[in-house]
XYZ file of C-alpha atoms in Angstrom:
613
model
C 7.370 -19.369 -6.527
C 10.996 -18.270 -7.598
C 11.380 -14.707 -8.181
C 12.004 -13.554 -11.572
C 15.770 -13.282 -10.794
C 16.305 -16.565 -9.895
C 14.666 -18.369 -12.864
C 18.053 -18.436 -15.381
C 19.925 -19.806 -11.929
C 17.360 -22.788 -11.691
C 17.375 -23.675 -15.289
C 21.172 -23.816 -15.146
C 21.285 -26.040 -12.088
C 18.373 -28.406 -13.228
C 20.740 -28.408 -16.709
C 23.593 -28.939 -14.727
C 21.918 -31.913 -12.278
C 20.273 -33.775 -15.351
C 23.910 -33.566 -16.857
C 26.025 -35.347 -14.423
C 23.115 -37.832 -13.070
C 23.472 -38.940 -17.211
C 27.411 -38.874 -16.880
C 27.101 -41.090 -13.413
C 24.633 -43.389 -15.368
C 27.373 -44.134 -18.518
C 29.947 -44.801 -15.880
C 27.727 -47.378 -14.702
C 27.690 -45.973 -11.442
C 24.922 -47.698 -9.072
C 21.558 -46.420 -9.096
C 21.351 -45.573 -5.489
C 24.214 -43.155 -5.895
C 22.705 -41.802 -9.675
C 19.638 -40.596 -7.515
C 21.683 -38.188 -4.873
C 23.291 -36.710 -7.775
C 20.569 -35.026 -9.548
C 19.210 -33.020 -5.632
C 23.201 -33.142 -4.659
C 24.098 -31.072 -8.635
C 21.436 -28.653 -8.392
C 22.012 -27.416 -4.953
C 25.868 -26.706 -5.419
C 24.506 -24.959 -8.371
C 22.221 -22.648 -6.758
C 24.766 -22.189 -3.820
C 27.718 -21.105 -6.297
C 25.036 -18.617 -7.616
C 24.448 -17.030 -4.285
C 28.338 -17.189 -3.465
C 29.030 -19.890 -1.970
C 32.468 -21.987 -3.017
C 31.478 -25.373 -1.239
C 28.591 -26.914 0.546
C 29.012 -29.595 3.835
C 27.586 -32.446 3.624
C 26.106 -32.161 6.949
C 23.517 -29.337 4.915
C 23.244 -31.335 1.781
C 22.140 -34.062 3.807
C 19.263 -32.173 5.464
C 17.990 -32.235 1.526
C 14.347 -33.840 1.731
C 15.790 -34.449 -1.977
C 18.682 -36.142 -0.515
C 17.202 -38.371 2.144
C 20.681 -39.500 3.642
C 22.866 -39.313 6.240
C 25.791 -37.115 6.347
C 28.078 -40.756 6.319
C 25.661 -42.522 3.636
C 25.984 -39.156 1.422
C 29.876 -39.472 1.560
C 29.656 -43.288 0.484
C 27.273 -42.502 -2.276
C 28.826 -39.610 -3.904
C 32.507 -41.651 -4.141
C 30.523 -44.126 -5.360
C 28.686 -42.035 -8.415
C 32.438 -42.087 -10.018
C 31.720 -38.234 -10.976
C 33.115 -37.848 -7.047
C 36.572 -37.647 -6.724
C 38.551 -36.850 -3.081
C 40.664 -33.598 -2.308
C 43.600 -36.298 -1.172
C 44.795 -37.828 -3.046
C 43.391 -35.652 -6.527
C 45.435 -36.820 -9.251
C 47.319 -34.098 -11.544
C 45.334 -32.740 -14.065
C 42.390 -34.999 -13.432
C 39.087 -33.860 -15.009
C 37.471 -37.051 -15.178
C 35.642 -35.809 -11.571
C 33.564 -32.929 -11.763
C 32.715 -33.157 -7.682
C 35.788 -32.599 -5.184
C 35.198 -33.993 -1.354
C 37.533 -32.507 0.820
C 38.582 -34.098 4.041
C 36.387 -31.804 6.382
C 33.277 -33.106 4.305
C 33.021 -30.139 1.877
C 31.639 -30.547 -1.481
C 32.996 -28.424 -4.654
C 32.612 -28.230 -8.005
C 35.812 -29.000 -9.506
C 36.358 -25.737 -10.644
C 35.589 -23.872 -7.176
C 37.987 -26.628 -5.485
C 40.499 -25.807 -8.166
C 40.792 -21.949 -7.663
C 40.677 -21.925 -4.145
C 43.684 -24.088 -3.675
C 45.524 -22.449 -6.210
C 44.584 -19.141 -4.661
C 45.431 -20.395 -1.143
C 48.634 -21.743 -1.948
C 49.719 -18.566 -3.997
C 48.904 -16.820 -1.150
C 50.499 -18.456 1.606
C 53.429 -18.833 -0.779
C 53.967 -15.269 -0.553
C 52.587 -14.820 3.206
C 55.628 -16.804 4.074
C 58.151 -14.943 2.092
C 61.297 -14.157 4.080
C 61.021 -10.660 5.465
C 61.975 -7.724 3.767
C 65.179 -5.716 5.444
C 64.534 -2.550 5.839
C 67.079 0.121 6.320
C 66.548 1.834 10.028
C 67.107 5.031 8.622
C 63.065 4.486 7.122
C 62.105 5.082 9.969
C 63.200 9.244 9.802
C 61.152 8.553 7.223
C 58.255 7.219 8.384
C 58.509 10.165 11.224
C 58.236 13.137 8.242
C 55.265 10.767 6.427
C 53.395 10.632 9.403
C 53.556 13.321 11.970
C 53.103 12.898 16.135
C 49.613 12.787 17.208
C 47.457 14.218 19.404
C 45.650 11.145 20.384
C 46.679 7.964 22.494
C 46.881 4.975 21.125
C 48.851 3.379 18.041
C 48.961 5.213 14.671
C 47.889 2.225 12.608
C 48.663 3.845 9.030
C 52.172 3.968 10.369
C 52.121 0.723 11.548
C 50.456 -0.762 8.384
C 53.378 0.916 6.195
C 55.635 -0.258 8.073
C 54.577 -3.773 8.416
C 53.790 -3.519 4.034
C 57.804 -2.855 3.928
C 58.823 -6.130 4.970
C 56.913 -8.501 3.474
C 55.483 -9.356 -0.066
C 51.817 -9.837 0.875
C 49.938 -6.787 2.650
C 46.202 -7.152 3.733
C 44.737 -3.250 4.543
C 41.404 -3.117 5.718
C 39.272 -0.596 6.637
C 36.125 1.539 6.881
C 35.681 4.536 4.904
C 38.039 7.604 5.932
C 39.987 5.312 7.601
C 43.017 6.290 5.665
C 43.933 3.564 3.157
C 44.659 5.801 0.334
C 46.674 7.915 2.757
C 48.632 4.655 3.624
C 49.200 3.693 0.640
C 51.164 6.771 -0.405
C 53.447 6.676 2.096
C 54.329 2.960 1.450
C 54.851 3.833 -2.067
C 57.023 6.936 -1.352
C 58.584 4.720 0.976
C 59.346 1.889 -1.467
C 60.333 4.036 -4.063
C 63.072 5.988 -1.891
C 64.325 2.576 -1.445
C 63.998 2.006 -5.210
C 63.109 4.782 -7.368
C 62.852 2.650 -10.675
C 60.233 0.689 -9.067
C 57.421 -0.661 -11.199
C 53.948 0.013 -9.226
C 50.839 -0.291 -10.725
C 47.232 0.559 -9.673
C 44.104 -1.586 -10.043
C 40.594 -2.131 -8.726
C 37.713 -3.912 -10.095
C 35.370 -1.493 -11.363
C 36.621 1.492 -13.582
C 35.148 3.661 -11.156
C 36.764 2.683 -8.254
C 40.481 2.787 -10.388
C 39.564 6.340 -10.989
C 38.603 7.288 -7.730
C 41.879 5.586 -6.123
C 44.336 7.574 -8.826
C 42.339 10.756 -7.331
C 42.667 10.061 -4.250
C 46.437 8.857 -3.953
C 47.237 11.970 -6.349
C 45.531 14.483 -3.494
C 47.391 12.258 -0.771
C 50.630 12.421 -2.468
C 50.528 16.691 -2.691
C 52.544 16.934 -0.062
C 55.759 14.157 -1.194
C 58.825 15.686 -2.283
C 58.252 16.259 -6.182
C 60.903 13.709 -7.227
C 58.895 11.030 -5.708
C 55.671 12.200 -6.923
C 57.196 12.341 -10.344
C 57.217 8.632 -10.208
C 54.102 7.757 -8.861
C 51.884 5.878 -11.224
C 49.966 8.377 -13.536
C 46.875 5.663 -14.116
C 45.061 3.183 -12.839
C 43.280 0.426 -14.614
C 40.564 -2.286 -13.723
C 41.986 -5.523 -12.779
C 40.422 -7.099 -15.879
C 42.109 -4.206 -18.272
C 45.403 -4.642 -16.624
C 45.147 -8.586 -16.744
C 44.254 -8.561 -20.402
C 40.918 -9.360 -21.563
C 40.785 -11.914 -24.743
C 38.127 -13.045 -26.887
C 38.124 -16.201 -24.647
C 35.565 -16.000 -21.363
C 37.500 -16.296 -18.246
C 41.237 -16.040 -19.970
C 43.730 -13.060 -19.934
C 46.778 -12.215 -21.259
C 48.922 -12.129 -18.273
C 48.764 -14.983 -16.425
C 51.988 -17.625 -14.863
C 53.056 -17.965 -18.322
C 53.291 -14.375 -18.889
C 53.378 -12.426 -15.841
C 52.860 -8.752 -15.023
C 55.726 -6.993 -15.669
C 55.510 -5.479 -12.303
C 57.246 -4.927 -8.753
C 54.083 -3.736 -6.631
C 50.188 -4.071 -7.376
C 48.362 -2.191 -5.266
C 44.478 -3.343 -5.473
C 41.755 -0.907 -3.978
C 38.013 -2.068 -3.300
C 39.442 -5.717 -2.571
C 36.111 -6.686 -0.737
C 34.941 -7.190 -4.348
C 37.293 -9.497 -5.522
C 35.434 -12.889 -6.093
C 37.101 -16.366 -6.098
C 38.346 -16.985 -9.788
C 39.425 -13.022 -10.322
C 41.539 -13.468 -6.893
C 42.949 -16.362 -8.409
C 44.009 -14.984 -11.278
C 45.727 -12.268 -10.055
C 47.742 -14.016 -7.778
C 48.670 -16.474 -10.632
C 49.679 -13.675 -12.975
C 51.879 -11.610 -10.213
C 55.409 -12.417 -10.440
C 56.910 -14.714 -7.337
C 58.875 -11.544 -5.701
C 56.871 -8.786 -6.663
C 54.392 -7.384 -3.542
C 50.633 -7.363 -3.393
C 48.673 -4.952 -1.336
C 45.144 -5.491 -0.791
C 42.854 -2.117 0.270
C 39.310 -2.790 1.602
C 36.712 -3.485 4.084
C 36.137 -6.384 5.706
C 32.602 -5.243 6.549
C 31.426 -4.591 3.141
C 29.395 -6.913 0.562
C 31.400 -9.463 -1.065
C 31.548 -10.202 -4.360
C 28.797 -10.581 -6.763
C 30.107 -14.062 -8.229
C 31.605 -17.251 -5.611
C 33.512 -16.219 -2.888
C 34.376 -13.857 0.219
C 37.819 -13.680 -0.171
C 39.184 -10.042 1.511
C 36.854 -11.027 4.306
C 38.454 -14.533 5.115
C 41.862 -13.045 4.608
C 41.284 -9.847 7.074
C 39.750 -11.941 9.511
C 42.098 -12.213 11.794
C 45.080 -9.382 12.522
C 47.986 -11.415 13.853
C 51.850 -10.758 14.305
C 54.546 -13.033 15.416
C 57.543 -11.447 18.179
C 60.030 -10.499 15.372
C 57.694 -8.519 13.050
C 56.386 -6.828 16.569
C 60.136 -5.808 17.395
C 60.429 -4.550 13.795
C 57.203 -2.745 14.229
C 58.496 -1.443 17.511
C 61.680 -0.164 15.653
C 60.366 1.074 12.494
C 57.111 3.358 14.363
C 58.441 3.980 18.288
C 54.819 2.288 18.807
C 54.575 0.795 22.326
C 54.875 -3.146 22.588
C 52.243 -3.073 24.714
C 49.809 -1.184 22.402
C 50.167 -3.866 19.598
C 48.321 -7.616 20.196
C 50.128 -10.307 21.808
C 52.547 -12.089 19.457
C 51.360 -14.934 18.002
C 51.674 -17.128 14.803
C 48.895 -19.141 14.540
C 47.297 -17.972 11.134
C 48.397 -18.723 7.910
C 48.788 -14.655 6.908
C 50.119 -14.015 10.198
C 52.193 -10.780 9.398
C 49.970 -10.070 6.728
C 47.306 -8.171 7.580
C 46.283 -4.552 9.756
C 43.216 -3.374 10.533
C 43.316 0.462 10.415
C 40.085 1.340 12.884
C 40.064 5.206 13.375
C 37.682 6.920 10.879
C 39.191 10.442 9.997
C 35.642 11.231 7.779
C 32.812 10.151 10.179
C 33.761 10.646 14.198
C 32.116 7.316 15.992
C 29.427 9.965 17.303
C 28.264 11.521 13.528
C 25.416 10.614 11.935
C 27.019 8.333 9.119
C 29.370 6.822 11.386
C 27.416 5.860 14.038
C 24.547 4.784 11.629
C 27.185 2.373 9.969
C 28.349 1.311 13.454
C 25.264 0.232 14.865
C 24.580 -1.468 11.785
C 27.359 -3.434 11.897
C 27.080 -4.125 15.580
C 23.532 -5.647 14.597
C 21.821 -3.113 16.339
C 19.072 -2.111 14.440
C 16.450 -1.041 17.191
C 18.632 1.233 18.409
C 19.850 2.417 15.072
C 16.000 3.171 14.130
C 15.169 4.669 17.281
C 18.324 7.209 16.902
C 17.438 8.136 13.485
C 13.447 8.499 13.895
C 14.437 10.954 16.746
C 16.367 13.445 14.095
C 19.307 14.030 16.126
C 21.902 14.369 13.388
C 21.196 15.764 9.637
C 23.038 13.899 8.188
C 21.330 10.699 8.699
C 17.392 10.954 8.105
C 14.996 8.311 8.157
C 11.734 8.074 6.050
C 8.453 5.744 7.482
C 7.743 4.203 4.235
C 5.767 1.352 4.695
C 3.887 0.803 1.159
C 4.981 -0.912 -1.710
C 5.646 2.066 -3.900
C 7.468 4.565 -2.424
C 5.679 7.314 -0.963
C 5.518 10.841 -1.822
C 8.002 11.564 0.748
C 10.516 9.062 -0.787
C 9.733 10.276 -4.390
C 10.326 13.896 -3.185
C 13.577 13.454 -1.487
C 14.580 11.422 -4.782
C 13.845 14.396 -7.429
C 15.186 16.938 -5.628
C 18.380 14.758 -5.171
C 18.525 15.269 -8.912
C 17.338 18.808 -9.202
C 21.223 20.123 -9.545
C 21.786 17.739 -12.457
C 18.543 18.814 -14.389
C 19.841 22.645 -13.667
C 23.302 21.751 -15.234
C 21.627 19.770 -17.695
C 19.116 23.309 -19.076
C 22.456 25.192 -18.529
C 24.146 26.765 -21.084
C 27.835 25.671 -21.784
C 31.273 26.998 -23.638
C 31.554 23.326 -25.589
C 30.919 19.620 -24.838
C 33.272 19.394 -22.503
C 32.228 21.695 -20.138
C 28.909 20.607 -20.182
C 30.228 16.685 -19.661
C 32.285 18.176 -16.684
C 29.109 20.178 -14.999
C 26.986 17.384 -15.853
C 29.135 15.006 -14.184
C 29.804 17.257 -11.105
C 26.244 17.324 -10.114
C 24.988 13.999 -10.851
C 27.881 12.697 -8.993
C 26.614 14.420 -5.815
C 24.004 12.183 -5.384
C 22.365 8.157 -5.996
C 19.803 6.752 -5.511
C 20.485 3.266 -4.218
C 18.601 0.202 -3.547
C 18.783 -3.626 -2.476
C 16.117 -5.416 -5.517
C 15.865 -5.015 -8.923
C 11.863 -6.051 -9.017
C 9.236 -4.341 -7.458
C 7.256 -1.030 -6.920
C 10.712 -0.249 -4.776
C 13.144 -1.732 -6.809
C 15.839 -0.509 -9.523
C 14.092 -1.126 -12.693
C 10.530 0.885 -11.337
C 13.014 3.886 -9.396
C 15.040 4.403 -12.836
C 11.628 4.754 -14.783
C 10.162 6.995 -12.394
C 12.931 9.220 -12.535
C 13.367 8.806 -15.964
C 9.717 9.932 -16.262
C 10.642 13.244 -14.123
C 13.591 14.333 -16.069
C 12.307 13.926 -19.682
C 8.747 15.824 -18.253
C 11.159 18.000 -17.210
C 13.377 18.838 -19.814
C 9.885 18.691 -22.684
C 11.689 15.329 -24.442
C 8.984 13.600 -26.712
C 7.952 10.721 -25.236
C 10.062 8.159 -27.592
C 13.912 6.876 -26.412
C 16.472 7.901 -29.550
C 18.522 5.278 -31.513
C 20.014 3.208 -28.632
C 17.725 3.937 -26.130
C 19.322 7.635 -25.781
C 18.086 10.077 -24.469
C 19.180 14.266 -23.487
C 20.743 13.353 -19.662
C 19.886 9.801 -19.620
C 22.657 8.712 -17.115
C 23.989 5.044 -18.305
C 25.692 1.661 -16.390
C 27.707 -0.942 -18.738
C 27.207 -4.148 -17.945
C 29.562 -6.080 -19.837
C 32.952 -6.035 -20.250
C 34.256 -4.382 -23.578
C 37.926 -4.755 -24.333
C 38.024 -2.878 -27.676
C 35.913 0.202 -26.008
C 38.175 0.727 -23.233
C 34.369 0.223 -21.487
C 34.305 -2.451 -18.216
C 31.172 -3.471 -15.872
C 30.148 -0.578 -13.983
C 31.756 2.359 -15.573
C 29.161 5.128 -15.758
C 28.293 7.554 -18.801
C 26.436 10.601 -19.260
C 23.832 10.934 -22.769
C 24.695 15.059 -24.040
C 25.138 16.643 -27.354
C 28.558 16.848 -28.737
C 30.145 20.497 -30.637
C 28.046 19.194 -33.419
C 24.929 18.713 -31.424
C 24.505 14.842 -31.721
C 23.607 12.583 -28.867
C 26.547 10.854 -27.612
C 27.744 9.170 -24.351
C 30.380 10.456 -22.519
C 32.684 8.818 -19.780
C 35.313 10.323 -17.660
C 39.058 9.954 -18.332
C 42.033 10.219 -16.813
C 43.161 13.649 -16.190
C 39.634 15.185 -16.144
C 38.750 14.876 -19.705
C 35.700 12.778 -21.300
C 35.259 10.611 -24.150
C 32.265 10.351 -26.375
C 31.065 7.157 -28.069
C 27.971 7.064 -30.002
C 24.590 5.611 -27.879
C 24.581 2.780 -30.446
C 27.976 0.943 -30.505
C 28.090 0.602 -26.325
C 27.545 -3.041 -25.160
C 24.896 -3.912 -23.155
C 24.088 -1.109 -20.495
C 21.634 0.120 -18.557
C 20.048 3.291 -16.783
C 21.460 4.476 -13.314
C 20.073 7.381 -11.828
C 18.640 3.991 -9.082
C 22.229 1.828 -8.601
C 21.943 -1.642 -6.503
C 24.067 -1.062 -3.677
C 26.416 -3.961 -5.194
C 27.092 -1.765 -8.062
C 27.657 1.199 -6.177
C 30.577 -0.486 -4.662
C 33.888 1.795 -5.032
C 31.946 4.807 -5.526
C 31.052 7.484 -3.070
C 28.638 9.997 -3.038
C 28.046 13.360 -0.840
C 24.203 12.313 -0.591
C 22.686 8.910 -0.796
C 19.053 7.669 -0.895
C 18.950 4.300 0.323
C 15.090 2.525 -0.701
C 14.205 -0.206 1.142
C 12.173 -2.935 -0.257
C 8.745 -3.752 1.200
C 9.659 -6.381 2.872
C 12.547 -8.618 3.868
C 14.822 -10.082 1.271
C 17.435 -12.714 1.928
C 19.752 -10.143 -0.025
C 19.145 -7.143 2.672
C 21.872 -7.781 5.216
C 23.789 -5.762 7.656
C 26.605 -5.573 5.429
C 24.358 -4.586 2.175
C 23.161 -1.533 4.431
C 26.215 -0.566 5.526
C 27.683 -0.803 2.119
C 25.196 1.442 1.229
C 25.146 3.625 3.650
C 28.795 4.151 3.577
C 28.780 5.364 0.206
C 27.674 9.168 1.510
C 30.294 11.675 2.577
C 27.782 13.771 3.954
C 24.375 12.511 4.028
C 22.344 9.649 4.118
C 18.667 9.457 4.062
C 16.940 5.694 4.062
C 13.543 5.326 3.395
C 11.183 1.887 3.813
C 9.427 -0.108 6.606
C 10.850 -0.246 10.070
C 10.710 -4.299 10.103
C 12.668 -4.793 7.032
C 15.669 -2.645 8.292
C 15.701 -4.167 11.647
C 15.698 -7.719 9.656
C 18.049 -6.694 7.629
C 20.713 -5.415 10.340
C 19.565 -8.680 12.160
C 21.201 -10.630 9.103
C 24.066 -11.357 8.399
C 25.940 -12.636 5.034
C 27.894 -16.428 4.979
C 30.049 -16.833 2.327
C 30.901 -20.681 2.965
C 33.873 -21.561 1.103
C 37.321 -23.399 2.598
C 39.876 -20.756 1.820
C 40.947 -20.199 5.491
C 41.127 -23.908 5.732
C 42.958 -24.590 2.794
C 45.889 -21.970 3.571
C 46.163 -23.319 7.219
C 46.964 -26.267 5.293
C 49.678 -25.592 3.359
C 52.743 -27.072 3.742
């Protein structure tokens, strides 16, 4: 039986298969070829929903549905005339939902669409001629980034370096890692070049724009104040600065009407999915640069699509850019990998591998190590033996959490419900205490259903706090409620509010119940419980939510047992989140399964740029 979750995603795709089996019938397709629609519709339907850009044939034809051969499946679907192939597609066609591309993947024509727009915008600027840049950069590379203690290559260095002489930069990296750092110095480095340089910020939640303007301001205290002067002073989400409209899926920037920009900097790229990528890179102008900041290891995207991880795959340079590294760092030749320039982002993309927040040997970073190594016996037997405090395990093997679980939960929240019952000068101060403490700790989890999943966590701990603070047992107009912490869901242009930003429920000077959010520059904003679109509670976040956020304490709950969705790179997302501690609580089997499994993404974006002209 589907779970609950899945049930909108079938109806779409048995919508969707019914649909073009009736379009292949008017055509007057043959009926042979009508019948491998309807199995062939619904599973590209169900795979987009799960991420995936393209199925091979080769796995559509293992369909008991589908009864076919891998050969007979090709012939069938160009016969439905609803198939149409990659080479030759004619301009503008749209007579063909179904693209078949020469390696025997199957898209839906709007997957096919994006991702070789997206690979060609990319490669378009991976190929760029490289950027001079003045030797005398390199003094001040030397000031940005002082000698080191350690052997080995300083890859910030290197990654600035490389980020100066080309258009397309690819940074990934764990957390602490330095990105943020990085990214400062290129910018200082770009604007001593050019001070009226045009640089703007993004990321795709609000709270990982905010958290990136933080950071870079803290990395940037020690830049001469003329540069810092001209640092950007905000950040935005990528759908803010693209321009929501009215219209799903359309902005207001876009190659028509480009960014009025010189450098976009994007943070928390391992969230970018297929169409969003797409439409950034079609609304950057040709010569302005595009730096990409994330994490190869972490979840991709919610919607179709893995697209930092195919891009950061592989860490390539040819001779020339090595000789230019050589010059602009004093790195050793021999310390850098063997030129090459096989790739289609060769030149494009560092890998920045030395953790400056969790030594290999901590708790967090050797929990997230062995996790992504796939090592999950020996992760479990490490943390059962309480070597390090700040990675705890909890036996939980029921399926409701156990008192232990519940425990470590409540008092994660015990400093919010103190700053909550404390008194405060005005609203303000309140929001900011209220905020400082909740946003020491989450509560994070893989499932939404379930004894163990977000809906039941948020109502137990909603249960706690109103107990706890003697609320009557009725919600207030909009569902508010003294403390209620809140999630928006949906985008809302006229708010200023975007998916994921996170809200507080306190009085106001006057006493009312309102919502407040962070702003820039430390300061919140109220808006009244009833006018926010739709929204949820979040004391319990999924761990794809949590994304771009960190935490000094996380409670990871694992489901009861394994989920398709708990892979290694879901726990190390999640686990990743803490700065100082991390506690995970379930059944032994299901985290072992779920370091055991890993996430595929299939999609053709790496083929598709290797094919570029």
């Amino acid at each position: 039986m589907a779970a609950p979750d899945s049930m909108p995603q079938l109806d779409l795709a048995e919508g969707f298969a019914r649909h073009l089996r009736g379009w292949a019938t008017t055509l007057g397709a043959p009926a042979d070829a009508c019948a491998v629609l309807a199995p062939v519709a619904r599973s590209l339907a169900l795979a987009a929903s799960e991420g995936d850009v393209c199925l091979p044939l080769a796995q559509l034809a293992q369909d008991e549905a589908i009864a076919c051969t891998p050969a007979g499946l090709r012939a069938k679907l160009l016969e439905s005339r609803v198939t149409a192939l990659a080479e030759p597609l004619p301009p503008g066609d749209c007579a063909h939902p179904l693209v078949l591309d020469a390696d025997d993947r199957l898209y839906l024509r709007r997957f096919f669409d994006l991702e070789q727009r997206l690979a060609a915008a990319l490669v378009m600027r991976a190929r760029a001629p490289a950027q001079a840049v003045p030797p005398a950069l390199r003094t001040t590379l030397d000031k940005l980034f002082k000698p080191r203690s350690t052997s080995g290559p300083d890859w910030q260095k290197l990654a600035v370096a490389l980020a100066l002489q080309g258009r397309l930069t690819v940074i990934s990296g764990g957390p602490g890692t330095g990105k943020t750092t990085t990214v400062a110095a290129l910018l200082a480095c770009l604007l001593e070049l050019t001070p009226t340089l045009r640089i703007a910020l993004a990321a795709p939640t609000g709270k990982a724009a905010a958290r990136m303007l933080e950071a870079l301001r803290t990395r940037a205290a020690d830049l001469p104040a003329k540069l810092r002067k001209r640092l950007p002073a905000e950040a935005h989400t990528l759908h803010r600065l693209l321009g929501v409209t009215p219209l799903a899926g359309r902005f207001r920037h876009h190659a028509g009407n480009p960014l009025a920009v010189d450098v976009l900097v994007v943070d928390e790229a391992s969230m970018l999915d297929l169409a969003l990528a797409a439409r950034v890179l079609d609304a950057l102008p040709p010569d302005a640069r595009l730096i990409l900041l994330g994490d190869k290891d972490q979840l991709a995207a919610v919607e179709a699509g893995a697209v930092f991880a195919e891009l950061s795959a592989a860490r390539v340079f040819s001779a020339h850019t090595i000789e230019q590294l050589v010059l602009l760092t004093g790195t050793q030749a021999a310390d850098l990998p063997p030129p090459s320039t096989a790739p289609a982002l060769a030149d494009s993309v560092i890998w920045l591998t030395e953790s400056h927040r969790f030594r290999k040997d901590s708790g967090i970073g050797r929990l997230a190590a062995n996790i992504n190594a796939g090592e999950g016996a020996e992760a479990l037997a490490w943390l059962r033996g309480g070597e390090d405090a700040s990675a705890r395990w909890i036996d939980d093997e029921g399926t409701r959490p156990s008192e232990a679980t519940l425990s470590a939960m409540e008092a994660g929240y015990a400093p919010y419900l103190a700053a909550l019952r404390a008194p405060a000068a005005d609203a303000q101060a309140r929001a900011a205490a209220a905020f400082a403490a909740f946003d020491c700790f989450r509560v994070l989890v893989a499932v939404h259903e379930g004894g163990r999943g977000l809906d039941a966590l948020n109502a137990h701990l909603e249960r706690v706090l109103r107990t706890a603070l003697d609320l009557p047992p009725e919600r207030g107009p909009g569902h508010a409620w003294l403390g209620r912490p809140v999630i928006v869901l949906r985008n809302d242009a006229l708010l200023g509010l975007y998916n994921g930003d996170i809200g507080l429920c306190l009085p106001d000077d006057s006493g009312a119940l309102m919502v407040f959010f962070p702003q820039p520059g430390g300061s919140y904003r109220c808006i009244a419980p009833l006018r926010l679109p739709v929204h949820d509670t979040a004391f319990a976040l999924t761990v794809h939510k949590s994304q771009g956020s960190e935490f000094e304490a996380v409670l990871l709950v694992l489901p009861a047992t394994p989920v398709r969705v708990l892979t290694r790179e879901l726990l190390y997302t999640g686990v990743t989140r803490a700065a100082r501690q991390v506690t995970l609580a379930g059944p032994a089997r299901v985290f072992a399964a779920g370091c055991g499994l890993r996430t595929v993404r299939l999609s053709g974006l790496a083929a598709r740029m290797s094919a570029q002209p």
